[in-house]
Structures are given as C-alpha cells and as structure tokens.
Coordinates of C-alpha atoms in Angstrom, one line a residue:
X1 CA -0.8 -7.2 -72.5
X2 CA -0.6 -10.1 -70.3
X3 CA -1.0 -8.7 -66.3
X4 CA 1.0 -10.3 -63.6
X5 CA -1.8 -10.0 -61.2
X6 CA -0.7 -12.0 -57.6
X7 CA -3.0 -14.6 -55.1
X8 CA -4.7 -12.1 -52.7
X9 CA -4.8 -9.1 -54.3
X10 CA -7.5 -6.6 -54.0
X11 CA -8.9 -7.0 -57.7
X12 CA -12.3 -5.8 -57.9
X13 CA -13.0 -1.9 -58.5
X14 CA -15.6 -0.2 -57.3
X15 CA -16.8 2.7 -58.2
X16 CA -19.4 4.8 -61.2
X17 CA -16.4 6.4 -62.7
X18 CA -14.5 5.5 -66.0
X19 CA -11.9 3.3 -64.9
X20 CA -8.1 4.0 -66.2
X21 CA -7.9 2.6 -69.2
X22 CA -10.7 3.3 -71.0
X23 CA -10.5 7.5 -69.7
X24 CA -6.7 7.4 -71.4
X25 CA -8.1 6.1 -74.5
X26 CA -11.3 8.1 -74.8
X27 CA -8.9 11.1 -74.5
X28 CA -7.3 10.0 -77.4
X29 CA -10.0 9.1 -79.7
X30 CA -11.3 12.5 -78.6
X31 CA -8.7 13.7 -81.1
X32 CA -9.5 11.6 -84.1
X33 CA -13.0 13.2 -83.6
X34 CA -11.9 16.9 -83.2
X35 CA -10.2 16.8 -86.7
X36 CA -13.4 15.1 -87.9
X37 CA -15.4 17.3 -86.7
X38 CA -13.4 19.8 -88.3
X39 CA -13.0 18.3 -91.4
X40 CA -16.7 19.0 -91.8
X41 CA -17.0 22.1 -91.2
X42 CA -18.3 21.4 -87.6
X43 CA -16.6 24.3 -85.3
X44 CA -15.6 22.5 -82.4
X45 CA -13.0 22.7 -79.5
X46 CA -10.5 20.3 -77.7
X47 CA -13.2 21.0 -74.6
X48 CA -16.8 21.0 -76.7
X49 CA -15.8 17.0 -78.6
X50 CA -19.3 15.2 -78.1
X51 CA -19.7 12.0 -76.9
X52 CA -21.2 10.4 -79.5
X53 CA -22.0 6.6 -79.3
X54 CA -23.2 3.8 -81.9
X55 CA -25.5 1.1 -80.3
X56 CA -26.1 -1.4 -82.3
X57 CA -29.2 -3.7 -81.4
X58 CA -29.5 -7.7 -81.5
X59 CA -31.4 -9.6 -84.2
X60 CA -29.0 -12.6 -84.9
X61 CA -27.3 -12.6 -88.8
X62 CA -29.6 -10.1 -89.6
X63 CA -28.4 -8.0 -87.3
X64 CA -24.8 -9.4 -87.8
X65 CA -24.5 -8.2 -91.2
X66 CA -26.7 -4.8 -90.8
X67 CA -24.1 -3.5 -88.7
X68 CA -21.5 -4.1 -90.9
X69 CA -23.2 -2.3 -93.7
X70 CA -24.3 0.6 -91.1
X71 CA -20.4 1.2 -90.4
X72 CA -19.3 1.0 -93.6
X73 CA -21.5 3.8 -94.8
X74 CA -20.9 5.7 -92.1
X75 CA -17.0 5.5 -93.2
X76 CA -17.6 5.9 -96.8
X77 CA -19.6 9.7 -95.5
X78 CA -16.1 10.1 -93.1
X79 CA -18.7 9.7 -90.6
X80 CA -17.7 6.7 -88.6
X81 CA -14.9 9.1 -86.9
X82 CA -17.0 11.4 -84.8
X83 CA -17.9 8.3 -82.3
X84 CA -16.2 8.1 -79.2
X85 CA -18.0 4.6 -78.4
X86 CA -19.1 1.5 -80.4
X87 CA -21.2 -1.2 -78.6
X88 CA -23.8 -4.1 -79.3
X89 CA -25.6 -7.1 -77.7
X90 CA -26.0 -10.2 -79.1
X91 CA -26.2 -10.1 -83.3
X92 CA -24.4 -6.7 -83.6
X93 CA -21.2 -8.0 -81.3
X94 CA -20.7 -10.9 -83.7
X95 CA -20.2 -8.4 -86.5
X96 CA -18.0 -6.2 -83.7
X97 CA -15.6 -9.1 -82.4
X98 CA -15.1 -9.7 -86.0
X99 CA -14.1 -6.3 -87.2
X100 CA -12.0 -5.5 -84.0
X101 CA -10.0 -8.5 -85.3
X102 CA -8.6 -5.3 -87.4
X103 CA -6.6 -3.1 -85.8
X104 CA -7.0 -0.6 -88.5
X105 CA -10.3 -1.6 -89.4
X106 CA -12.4 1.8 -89.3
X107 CA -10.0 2.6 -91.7
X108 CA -10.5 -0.5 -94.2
X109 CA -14.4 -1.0 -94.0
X110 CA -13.4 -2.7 -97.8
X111 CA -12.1 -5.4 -95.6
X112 CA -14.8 -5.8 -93.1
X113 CA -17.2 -6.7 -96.4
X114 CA -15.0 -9.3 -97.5
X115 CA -14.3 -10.7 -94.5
X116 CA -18.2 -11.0 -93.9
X117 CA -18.9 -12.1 -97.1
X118 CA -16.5 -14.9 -97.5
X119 CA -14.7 -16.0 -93.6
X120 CA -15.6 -19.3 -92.4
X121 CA -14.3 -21.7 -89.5
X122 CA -13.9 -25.1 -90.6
X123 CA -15.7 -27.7 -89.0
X124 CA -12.3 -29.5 -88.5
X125 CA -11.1 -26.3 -86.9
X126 CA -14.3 -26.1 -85.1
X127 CA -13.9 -29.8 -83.5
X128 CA -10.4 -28.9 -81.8
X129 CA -12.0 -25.9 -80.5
X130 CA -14.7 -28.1 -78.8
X131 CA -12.5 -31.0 -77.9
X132 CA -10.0 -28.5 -75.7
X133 CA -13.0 -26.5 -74.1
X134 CA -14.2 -29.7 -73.4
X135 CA -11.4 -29.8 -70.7
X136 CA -13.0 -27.3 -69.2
X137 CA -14.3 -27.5 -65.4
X138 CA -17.2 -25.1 -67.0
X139 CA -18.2 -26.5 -70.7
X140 CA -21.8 -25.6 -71.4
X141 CA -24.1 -25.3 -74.7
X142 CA -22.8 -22.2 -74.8
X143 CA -19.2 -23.6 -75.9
X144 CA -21.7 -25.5 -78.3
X145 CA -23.2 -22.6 -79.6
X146 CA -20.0 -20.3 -80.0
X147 CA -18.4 -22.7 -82.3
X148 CA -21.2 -23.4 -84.4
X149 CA -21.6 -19.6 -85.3
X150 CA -18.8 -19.2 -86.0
X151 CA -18.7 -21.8 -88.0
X152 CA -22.0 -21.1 -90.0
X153 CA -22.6 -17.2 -89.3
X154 CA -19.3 -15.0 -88.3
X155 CA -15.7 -16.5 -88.0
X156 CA -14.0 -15.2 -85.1
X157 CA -10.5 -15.6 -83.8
X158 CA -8.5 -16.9 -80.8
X159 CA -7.7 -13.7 -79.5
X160 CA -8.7 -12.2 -76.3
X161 CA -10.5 -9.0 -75.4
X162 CA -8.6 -7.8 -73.0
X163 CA -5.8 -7.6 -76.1
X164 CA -7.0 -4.7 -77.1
X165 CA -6.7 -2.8 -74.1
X166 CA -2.8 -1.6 -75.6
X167 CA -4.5 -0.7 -79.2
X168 CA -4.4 3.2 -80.6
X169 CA -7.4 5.1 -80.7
X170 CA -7.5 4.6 -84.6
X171 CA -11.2 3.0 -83.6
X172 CA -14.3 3.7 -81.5
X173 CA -13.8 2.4 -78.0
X174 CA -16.1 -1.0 -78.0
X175 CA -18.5 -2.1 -75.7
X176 CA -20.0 -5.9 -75.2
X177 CA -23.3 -6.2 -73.3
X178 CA -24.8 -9.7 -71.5
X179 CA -26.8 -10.1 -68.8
X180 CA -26.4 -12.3 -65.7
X181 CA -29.2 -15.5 -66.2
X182 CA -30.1 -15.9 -62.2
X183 CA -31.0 -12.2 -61.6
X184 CA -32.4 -11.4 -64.8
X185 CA -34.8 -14.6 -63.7
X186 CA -35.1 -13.8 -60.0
X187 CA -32.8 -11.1 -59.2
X188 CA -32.9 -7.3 -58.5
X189 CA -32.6 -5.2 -61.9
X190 CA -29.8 -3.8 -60.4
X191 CA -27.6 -7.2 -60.8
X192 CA -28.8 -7.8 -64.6
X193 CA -26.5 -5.5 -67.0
X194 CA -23.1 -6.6 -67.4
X195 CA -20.5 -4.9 -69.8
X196 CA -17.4 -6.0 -71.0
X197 CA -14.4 -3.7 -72.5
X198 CA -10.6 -4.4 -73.4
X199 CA -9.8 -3.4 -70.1
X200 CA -13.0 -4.3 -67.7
X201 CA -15.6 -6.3 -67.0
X202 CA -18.5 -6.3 -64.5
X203 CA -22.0 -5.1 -63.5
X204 CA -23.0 -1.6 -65.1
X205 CA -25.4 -0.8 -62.1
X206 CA -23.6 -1.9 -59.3
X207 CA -20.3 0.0 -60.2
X208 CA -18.4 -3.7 -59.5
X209 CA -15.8 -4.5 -62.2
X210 CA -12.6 -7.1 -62.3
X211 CA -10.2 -6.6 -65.4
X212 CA -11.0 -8.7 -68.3
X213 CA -8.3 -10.6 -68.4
X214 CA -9.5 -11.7 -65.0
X215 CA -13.0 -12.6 -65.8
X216 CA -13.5 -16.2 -65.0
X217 CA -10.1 -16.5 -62.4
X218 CA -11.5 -17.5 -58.6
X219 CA -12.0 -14.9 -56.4
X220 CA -13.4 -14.3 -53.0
X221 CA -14.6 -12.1 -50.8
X222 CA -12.9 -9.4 -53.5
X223 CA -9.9 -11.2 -53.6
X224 CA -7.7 -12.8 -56.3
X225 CA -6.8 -16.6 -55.4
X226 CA -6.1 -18.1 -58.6
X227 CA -5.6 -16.5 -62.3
X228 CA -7.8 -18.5 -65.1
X229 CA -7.4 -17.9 -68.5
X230 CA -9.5 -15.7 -70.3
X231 CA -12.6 -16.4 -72.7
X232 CA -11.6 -16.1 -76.2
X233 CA -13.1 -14.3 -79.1
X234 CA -15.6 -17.3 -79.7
X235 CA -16.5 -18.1 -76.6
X236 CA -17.4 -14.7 -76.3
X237 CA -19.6 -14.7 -79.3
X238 CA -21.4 -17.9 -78.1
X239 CA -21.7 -15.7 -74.6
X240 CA -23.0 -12.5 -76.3
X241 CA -25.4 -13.9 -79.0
X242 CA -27.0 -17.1 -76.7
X243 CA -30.7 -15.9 -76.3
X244 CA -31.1 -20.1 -76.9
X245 CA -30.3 -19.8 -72.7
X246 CA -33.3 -18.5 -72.2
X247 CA -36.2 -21.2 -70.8
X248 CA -39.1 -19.0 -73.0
X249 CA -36.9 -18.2 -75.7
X250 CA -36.1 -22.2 -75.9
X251 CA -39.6 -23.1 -76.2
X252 CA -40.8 -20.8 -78.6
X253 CA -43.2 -22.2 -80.7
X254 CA -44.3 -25.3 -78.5
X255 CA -46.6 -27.7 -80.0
X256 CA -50.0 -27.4 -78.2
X257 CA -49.7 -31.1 -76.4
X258 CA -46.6 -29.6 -75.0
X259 CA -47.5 -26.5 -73.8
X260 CA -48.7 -27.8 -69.7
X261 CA -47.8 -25.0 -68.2
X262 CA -47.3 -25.7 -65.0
X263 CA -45.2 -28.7 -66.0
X264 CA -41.3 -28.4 -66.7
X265 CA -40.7 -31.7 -68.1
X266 CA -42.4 -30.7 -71.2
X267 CA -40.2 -27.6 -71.6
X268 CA -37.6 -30.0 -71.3
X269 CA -38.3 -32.2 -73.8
X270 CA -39.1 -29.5 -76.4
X271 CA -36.0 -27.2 -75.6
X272 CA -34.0 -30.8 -76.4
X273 CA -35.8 -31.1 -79.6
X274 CA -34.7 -27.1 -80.3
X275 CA -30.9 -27.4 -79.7
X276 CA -30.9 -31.0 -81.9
X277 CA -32.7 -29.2 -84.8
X278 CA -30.7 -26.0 -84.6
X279 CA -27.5 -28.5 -84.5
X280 CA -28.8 -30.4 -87.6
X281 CA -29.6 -26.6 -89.4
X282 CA -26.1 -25.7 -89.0
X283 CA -24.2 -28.6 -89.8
X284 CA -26.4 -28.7 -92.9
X285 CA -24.8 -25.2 -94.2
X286 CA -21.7 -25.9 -93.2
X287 CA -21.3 -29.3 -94.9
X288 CA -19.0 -28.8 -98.0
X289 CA -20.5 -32.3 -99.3
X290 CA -24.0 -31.6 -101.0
X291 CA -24.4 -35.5 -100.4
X292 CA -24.2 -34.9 -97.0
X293 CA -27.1 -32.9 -97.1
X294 CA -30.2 -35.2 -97.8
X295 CA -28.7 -37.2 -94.8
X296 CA -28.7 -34.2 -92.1
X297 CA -32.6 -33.4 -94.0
X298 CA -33.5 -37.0 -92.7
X299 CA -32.0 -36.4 -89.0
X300 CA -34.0 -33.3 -89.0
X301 CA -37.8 -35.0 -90.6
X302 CA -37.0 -37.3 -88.1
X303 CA -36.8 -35.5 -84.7
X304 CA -39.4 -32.9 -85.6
X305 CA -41.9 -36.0 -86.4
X306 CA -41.2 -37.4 -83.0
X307 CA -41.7 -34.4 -81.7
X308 CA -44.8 -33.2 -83.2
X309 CA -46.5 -36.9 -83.1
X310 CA -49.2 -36.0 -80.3
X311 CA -48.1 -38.0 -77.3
X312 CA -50.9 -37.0 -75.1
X313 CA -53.2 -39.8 -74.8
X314 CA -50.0 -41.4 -72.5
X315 CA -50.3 -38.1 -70.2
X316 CA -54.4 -38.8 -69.3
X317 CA -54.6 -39.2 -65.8
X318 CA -51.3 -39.8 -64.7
X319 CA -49.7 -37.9 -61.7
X320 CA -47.1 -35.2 -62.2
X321 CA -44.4 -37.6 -61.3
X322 CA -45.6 -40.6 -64.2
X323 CA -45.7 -37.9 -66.7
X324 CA -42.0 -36.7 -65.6
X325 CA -41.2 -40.4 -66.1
X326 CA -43.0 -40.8 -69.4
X327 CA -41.2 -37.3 -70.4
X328 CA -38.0 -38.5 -69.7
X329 CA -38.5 -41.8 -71.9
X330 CA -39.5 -39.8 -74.7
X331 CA -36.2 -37.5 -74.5
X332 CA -34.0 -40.5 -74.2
X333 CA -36.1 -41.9 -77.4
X334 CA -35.4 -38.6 -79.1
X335 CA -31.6 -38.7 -77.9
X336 CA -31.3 -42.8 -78.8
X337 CA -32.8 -42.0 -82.4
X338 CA -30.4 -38.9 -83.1
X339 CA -27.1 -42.3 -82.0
X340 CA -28.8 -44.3 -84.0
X341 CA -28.8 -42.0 -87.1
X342 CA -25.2 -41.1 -86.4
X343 CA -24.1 -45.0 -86.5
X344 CA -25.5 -45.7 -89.9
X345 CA -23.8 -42.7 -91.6
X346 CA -20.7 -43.8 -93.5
X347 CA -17.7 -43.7 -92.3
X348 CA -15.8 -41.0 -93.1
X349 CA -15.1 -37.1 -91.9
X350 CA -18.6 -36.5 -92.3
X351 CA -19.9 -38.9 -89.7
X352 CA -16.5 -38.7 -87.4
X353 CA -17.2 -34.6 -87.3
X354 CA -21.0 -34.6 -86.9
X355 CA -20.7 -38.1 -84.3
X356 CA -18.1 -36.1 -82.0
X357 CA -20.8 -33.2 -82.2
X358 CA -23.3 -34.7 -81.1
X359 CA -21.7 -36.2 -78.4
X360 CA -21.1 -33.6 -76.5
X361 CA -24.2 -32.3 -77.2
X362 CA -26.6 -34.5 -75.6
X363 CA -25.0 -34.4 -71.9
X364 CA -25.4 -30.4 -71.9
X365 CA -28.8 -30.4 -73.2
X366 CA -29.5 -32.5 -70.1
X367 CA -27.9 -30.1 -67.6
X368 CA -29.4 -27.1 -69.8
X369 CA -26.3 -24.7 -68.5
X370 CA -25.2 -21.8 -70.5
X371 CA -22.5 -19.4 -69.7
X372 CA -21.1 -20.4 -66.7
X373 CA -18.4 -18.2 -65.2
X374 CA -16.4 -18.1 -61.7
X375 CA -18.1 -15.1 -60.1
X376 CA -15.9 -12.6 -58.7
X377 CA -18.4 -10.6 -56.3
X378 CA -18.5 -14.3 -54.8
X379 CA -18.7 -13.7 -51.0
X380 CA -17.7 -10.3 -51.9
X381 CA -19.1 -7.9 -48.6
X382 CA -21.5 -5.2 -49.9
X383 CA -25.1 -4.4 -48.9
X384 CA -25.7 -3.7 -52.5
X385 CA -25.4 -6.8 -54.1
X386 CA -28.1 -9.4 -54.6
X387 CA -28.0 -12.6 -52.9
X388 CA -28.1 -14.5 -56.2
X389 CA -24.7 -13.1 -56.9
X390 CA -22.9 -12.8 -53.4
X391 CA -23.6 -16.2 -52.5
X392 CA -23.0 -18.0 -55.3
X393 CA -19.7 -19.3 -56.7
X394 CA -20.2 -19.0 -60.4
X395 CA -22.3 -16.7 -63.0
X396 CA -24.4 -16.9 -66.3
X397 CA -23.8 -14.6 -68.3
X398 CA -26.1 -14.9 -71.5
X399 CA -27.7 -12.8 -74.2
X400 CA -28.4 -9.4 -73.2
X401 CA -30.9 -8.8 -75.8
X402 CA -33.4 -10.8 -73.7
X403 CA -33.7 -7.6 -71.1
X404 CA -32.8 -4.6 -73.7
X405 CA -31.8 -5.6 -76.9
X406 CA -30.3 -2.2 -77.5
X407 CA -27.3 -1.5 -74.7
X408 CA -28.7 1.8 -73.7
X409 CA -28.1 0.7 -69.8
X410 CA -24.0 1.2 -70.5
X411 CA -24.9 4.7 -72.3
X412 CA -27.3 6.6 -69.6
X413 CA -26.0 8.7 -66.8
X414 CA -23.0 10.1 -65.8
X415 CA -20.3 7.6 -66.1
X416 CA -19.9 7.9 -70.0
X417 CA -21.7 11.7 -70.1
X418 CA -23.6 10.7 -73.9
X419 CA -24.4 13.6 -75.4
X420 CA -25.9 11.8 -78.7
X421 CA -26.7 8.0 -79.1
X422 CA -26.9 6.6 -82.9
X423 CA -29.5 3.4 -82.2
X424 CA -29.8 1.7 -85.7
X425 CA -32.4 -0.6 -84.7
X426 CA -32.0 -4.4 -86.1
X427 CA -34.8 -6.2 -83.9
X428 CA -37.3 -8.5 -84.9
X429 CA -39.7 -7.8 -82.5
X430 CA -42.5 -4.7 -82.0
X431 CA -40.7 -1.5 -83.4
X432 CA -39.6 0.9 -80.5
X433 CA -39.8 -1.9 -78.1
X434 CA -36.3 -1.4 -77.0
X435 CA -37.2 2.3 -76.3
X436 CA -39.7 2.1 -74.1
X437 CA -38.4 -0.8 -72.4
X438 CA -35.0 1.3 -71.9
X439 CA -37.3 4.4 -70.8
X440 CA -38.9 1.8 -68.3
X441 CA -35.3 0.7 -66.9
X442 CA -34.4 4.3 -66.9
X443 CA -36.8 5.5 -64.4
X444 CA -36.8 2.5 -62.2
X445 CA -33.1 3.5 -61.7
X446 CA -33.5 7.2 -62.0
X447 CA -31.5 7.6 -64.9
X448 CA -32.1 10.6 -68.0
X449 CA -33.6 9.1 -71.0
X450 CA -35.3 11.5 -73.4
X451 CA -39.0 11.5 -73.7
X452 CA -41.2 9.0 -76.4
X453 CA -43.7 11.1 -78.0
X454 CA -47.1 8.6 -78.0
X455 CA -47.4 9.6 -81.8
X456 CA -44.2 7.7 -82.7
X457 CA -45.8 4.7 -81.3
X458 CA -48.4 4.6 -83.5
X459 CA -45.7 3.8 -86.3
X460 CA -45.2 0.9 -85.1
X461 CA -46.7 -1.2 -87.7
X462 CA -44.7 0.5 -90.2
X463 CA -42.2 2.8 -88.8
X464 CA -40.4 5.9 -90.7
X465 CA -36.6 4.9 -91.3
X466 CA -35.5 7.6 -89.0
X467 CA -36.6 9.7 -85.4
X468 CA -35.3 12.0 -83.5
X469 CA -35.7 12.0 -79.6
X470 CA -34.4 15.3 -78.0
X471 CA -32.7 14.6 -75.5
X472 CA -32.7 17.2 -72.4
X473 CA -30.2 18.5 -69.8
X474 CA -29.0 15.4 -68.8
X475 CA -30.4 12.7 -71.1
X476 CA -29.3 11.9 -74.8
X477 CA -30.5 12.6 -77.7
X478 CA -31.4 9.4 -79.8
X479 CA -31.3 9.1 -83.1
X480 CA -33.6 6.0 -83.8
X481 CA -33.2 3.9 -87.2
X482 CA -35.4 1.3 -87.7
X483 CA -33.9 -1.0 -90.8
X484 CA -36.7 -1.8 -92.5
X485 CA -39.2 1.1 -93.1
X486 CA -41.9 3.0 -95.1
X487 CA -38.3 3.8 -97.8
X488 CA -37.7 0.2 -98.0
X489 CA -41.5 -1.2 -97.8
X490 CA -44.6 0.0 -99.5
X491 CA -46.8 -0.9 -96.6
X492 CA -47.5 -2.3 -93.5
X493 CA -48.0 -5.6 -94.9
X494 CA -44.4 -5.9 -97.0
X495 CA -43.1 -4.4 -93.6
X496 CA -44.6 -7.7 -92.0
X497 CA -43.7 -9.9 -94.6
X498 CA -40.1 -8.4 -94.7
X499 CA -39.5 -9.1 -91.1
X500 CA -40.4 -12.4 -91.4
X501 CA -38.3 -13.1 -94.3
X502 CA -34.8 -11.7 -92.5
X503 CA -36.3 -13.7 -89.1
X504 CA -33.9 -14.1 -86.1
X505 CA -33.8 -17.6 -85.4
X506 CA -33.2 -18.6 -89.4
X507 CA -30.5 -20.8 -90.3
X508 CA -27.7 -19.0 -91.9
X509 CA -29.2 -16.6 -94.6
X510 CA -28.1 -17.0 -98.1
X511 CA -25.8 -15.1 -100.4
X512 CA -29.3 -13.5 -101.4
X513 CA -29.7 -12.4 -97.8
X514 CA -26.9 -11.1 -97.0
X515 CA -26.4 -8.5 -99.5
X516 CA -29.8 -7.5 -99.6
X517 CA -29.7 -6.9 -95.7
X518 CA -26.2 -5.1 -96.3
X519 CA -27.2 -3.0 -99.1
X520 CA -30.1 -1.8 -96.7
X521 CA -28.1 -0.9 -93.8
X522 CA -25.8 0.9 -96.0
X523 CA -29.1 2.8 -97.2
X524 CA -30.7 4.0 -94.5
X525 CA -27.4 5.9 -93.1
X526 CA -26.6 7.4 -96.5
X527 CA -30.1 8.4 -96.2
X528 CA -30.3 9.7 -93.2
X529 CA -26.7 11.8 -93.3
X530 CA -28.2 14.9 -93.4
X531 CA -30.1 14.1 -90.5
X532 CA -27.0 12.9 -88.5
X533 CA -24.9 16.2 -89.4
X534 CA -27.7 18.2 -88.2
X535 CA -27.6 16.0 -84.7
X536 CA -24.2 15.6 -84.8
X537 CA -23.5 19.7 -84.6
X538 CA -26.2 20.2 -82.0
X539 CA -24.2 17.6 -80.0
X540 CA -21.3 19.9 -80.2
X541 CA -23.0 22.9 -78.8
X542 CA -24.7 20.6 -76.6
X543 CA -20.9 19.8 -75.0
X544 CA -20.2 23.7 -75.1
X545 CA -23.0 24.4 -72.9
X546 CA -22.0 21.3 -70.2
X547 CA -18.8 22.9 -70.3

C-alpha cells in the first residue's frame, strides 16, 4: 500500500510498544494458531494463544537452504501454524524474502522447495539491476553483493517489504535483523540492533522506528522532507546477508606478509583481493557457458598469485607512508591485471556482462562502503541516541549476524511478550555461541534470557541435536537445535569435518549440497516433534498463568 506521507511531517515513532500494524495482524494470526493449537489436541483459549517465535540463525547458503527445509517439516507435522513470528539475520532472510514472495506460502512449502531448488536471476537481468542502482546517490558493494546472490544463491524479486504490510495472517509475521556498521564499531550497544517489518523499521533498543516504506527518504530533526523510494527485495538481501562489510570478516585468512597490524593499507589491499575473488567465484557458477569457465579459473590463479607472492622485502625499512604508497601500487597492479584480463576475453555476452561487472566493482572496493542509507534519527533531539547516529546524515546497515547471529535482541522483553523461542541453529562458528553472546547482551540491557547450564557447554565439540532452556517468569524458553549433531555425526571429528564441508563463505553449494543440507534440516524437526509438542503445551499454560 503506497502511503501519501507529506514534507514536514512528524514520521518517526517512539516508543517500546508494538506499533499498529503489526498488533492488528498478530491478533489475527493469533487465530490461525488457536485452531492449531486445537487441532492437536492442545486445550487452549482465545486469551492463553502463546507467543511462539522461529529464529532462524545466519550461516550463508547453508543457512539459506536449512531454513527452508526446517519450515517445511514443520508444515508437513501442521506445526508451522502455532508461530506468531518468523525472523532471521543474514542466511536465513534470504530463504525468508524468498518464500514471503508467496502470499500463501506456509500453505504450499511444495513450492518453496522448487523454487529453492531451481530459481535463478539471470545475469542479463542481474546487469539492469546494477546499471539503474547505479543511478543511485548511494550505490555501494552492497548493491554488488545483492545482485550477485541472487544471482548465484536465492533469486529474489522487485517487490518491497513494506507490501506486505496489507497481506492476511495466512503466515507468521516476519522479522529482518541488521545492525548499524558505525556503532556496532564504535557505538553504544544500545544503537546496534536494527529490525525491519512490513510495516516498520528502526532501532530495537532505542524504541526509534520510521515506516518502511520510508526507510532511506531524508529526514531531520524527526521530520519528513523528501520521500525516497524504498529498498527492494534484493537490495535487502545484499543488506541482510553482507558480513563481507565487516573490516575482520574481509580479511579473514590474511597471508602472514599481510597481516601488519597496525597498518591498514594492508587490510586494504587484501579485502580488494577478497571482493575480486568472490566476484570471479560467482560469475563462475552462474556462467551458462562451460567455456567460459577455464577463463574465470585463470582470473582467479591470477589474482590469488599476486596476492600470495610475498611482497615483503619492498616493506623493509620504509616509513608508514612509503609502504602506503608501495600498497597502493600493488592494488592498482591487482585492479590493472583484473582490465587487462577483461580486454582479451572475446567479444561476446560473456565479456560485455562480466566487463560491466567489474567496472563498477573496482570504484567501491576503493571507497569500501556498504549499506549506506539516509538516517532518519539524523539531528533527531533525544539524550538517548548515540552521537554516531544523531549527527550523522546517513547509516550502514549490514549483517546482523556479526553481533548475534541469532535475532534474539527483537524476541526478549516486553514488547513481543515470547513465551517460547524455536532457535534452529545454522552457524558455523563455536556451537552455543549465539547463546551466550545473547545472554551477555541480555544483561548488559537488563533484559530475561533463560539461564545456560555450564554442562551444555561442554557439548560444544559435538552438540546433541536438540536442548531445552527453561525459561522463567519473564524470560523464554528456548528450544536450541543445532543442525549438525551427535544424530547426524558419529563423532566430534565428522562433526568438524562436517562443518567445514557446508562452510559459510563457499561458493554456491552444489546440487549435492543442497539436498543433503535440506534433508537435514527437515530431520532434526521431525525428530525433535515430540519435543516441540511438549514445549509447545507448556507455552500454553505458560500464557494462562501471565493472564
């Protein structure tokens, strides 16, 4: 529904309460869940529904396509209708922008497969994407990024969030997570969580929110002065999913002649090399022309042996400002070769598509700016909000999974009441990592979160498939799933090897992958449903006694 919002309107809410929108809807979907509820033999009243949420964590395609397979089980065990809420960060909202492209989709989980399983963008389709964000005042790697997952990983659509603020309740109510880049760097914890809905966007802890149609539109001091157009679906996705953003994410894995730390240049100059390679990786999956590919594996030799040739003998000695100078040669080297490899292709789509890629890759990676957004607390007059966001005139929002890679912050407190979280956990890192870091962020904020027996931890090397964290009077219960487990792995050492093999940062996983990290997913729910009636019920008499 497209809002005729006016120049000088008051348009930021603030307040810790549901906004409008979303407290109309979750009345509704209360419904679906009632005759769920009863459907199973739960006894259950119009005033005792639970507030049951699905969090999904990160964990790039891996996490992607678990999700899928965790929703469809839960469908196929009429399951999927006793949550009130649905939400993700970066992996697990590809796979949830894409099935919300379905009205009706909790309904047709059939679907969802095949659309994981077979949807692509075409890089031609891709290209006109790029070519008319291009236009715009704030085109970043992210843009880059958006459009080459959803090329290689999860097609999305053109649509915009905030179109699904009109929809039935026939679905969960979805929540997206990011995190603002400046003060998860340098900023009060406070100004890091960010959610977006259908019908609002803004900062979970500081109670600040704009509609989402509005996110991005110039604003100051709380005021409306000019109506932008929304992000679309894969902008979003690049938004959501872009732990690349991330300075220590980027240079992962730094060769040891590279790794000064208390020189940047270096950084730069591997975080160049990173975005290039991950570029080549992409376009080589999404090529349709196999003789494209031995072309794209000679870009890709090529960088990574410039990168890796040791270049330290020219770094002996020199001040901080020569080796800046010598740094910058080498990136334009690395930038020059990557032209000069472009050139001698052939002419045909192939070089015309990856050419135009490329260059508008090689400005950003320069800049190194990732989803840039016109901040609407911008001068906005509140003691409560950080300098790096009052002041400023735009935002980064990037991958919330570098915080919490679970959205618990969304889920805890008062505002959304949970009485029952489902947290399939998809990560790559340490198991129950996200728990104790969300315990940690909890009681900075004096928020419930339900208490981590030590004994769990010691799992952590290879972790059951399911736990149970009692929640209290206040804080949830958690249901805690990891996806690969002592079912699925005979032993810490296949656990390792496992994880490794479904890694986040891959290129896009084969046919092979994908239905073996499906048929997982789908697993570990039907395995676990006797576990999830048995929470689900408490849940219930859990809301009787709140009420």
């Amino acid at each position: 529904m497209e809002r005729n919002t006016t120049a000088s309107e008051k348009a930021v809410r603030q307040s810790q309460s549901l906004c409008d929108g979303e407290r109309e809807f979750v009345q509704k979907r209360k419904q679906i869940v009632l005759e769920t509820l009863n459907s199973l033999e739960i006894n259950c009243t119009e005033n005792s529904v639970p507030h049951i949420a699905l969090l999904g964590s990160g964990g790039g395609q891996r996490a992607a396509v678990a999700m899928v397979g965790t929703l469809y089980q839960l469908e196929k065990d009429n399951l999927l209708d006793t949550l009130l809420y649905l939400a993700g960060v970066s992996g697990s909202t590809w796979s949830m922008a894409s099935v919300y492209s379905d009205p009706q989709w909790s309904t047709n989980m059939d679907g969802a497969i095949s659309k994981l399983l077979s949807d692509r963008l075409e890089l031609e389709e891709a290209l006109a994407w790029l070519n008319e964000r291009e236009k715009d005042e704030y085109f970043s790697l992210t843009d880059i990024w958006a459009v080459l997952t959803s090329v290689a990983i999860m097609k999305q659509d053109l649509r915009r969030l905030s179109d699904e603020a009109d929809r039935n309740a026939t679905n969960p109510y979805p929540i997206y997570s990011a995190i603002e880049k400046h003060c998860f760097s340098d900023g009060s914890t406070e100004g890091k969580w960010f959610e977006i809905s259908p019908h609002e966007a803004g900062f979970t802890e500081l109670g600040l929110f704009v509609e989402t149609s509005l996110l991005g539109s110039n604003f100051q001091s709380g005021e409306l002065l000019e109506k932008k157009p929304e992000m679309d679906m894969v902008k979003l996705q690049g938004v959501l999913g872009s732990a690349m953003a991330d300075e220590k994410t980027a240079t992962d894995a730094i060769p040891p002649w590279l790794n000064v730390d208390e020189d940047s240049s270096f950084q730069k100059y591997w975080r160049a090399y990173k975005i290039l390679q991950k570029l080549a990786g992409l376009i080589g999956h999404i090529s349709k022309e196999p003789a494209d590919v031995p072309d794209l594996n000679m870009m890709y030799k090529m960088i990574t042996d410039m990168v890796n040739y040791n270049h330290s003998a020219r770094f002996h000695s020199n001040t901080s400002e020569e080796r800046q100078e010598i740094l910058q040669e080498l990136s334009l080297e690395l930038l020059a070769a990557v032209n000069t490899w472009c050139e001698d292709q052939q002419d045909g789509p192939f070089k015309r598509q990856v050419s135009a890629i490329i260059k508008q890759v090689i400005p950003l990676i320069h800049k190194w700016e990732w989803g840039t957004s016109r901040n609407f607390l911008y001068q906005f007059q509140d003691p409560s909000i950080p300098p790096c966001l009052q002041s400023n005139e735009t935002i980064h929002l990037i991958d919330a999974g570098l915080l919490i890679n679970v959205p618990y912050p969304s889920f805890l407190g008062d505002k959304r009441d949970i009485d029952l979280i489902i947290a399939p956990e998809y990560s790559a890192g340490n198991m129950f990592e996200t728990l104790t870091i969300a315990r940690n962020y909890s009681a900075e904020l004096k928020k419930p979160f339900p208490e981590i027996d030590d004994a769990i931890l010691r799992d952590r090397d290879w972790p059951k498939d399911c736990y149970v964290l009692e929640g209290g009077e206040t804080a949830p219960t958690i249901i805690y799933m990891p996806l690969f487990n002592r079912r699925n792995c005979k032993d810490a050492e296949e656990f390792k090897a496992t994880m490794d093999k479904y890694g986040t940062f891959q290129l896009p996983y084969t046919q092979e992958k994908i239905d073996f990290v499906l048929e997982t997913a789908k697993a570990n729910m039907k395995n676990n449903k006797e576990t999830l009636l048995r929470e689900i019920k408490k849940a219930v008499l859990r809301r009787q006694n709140k009420e």
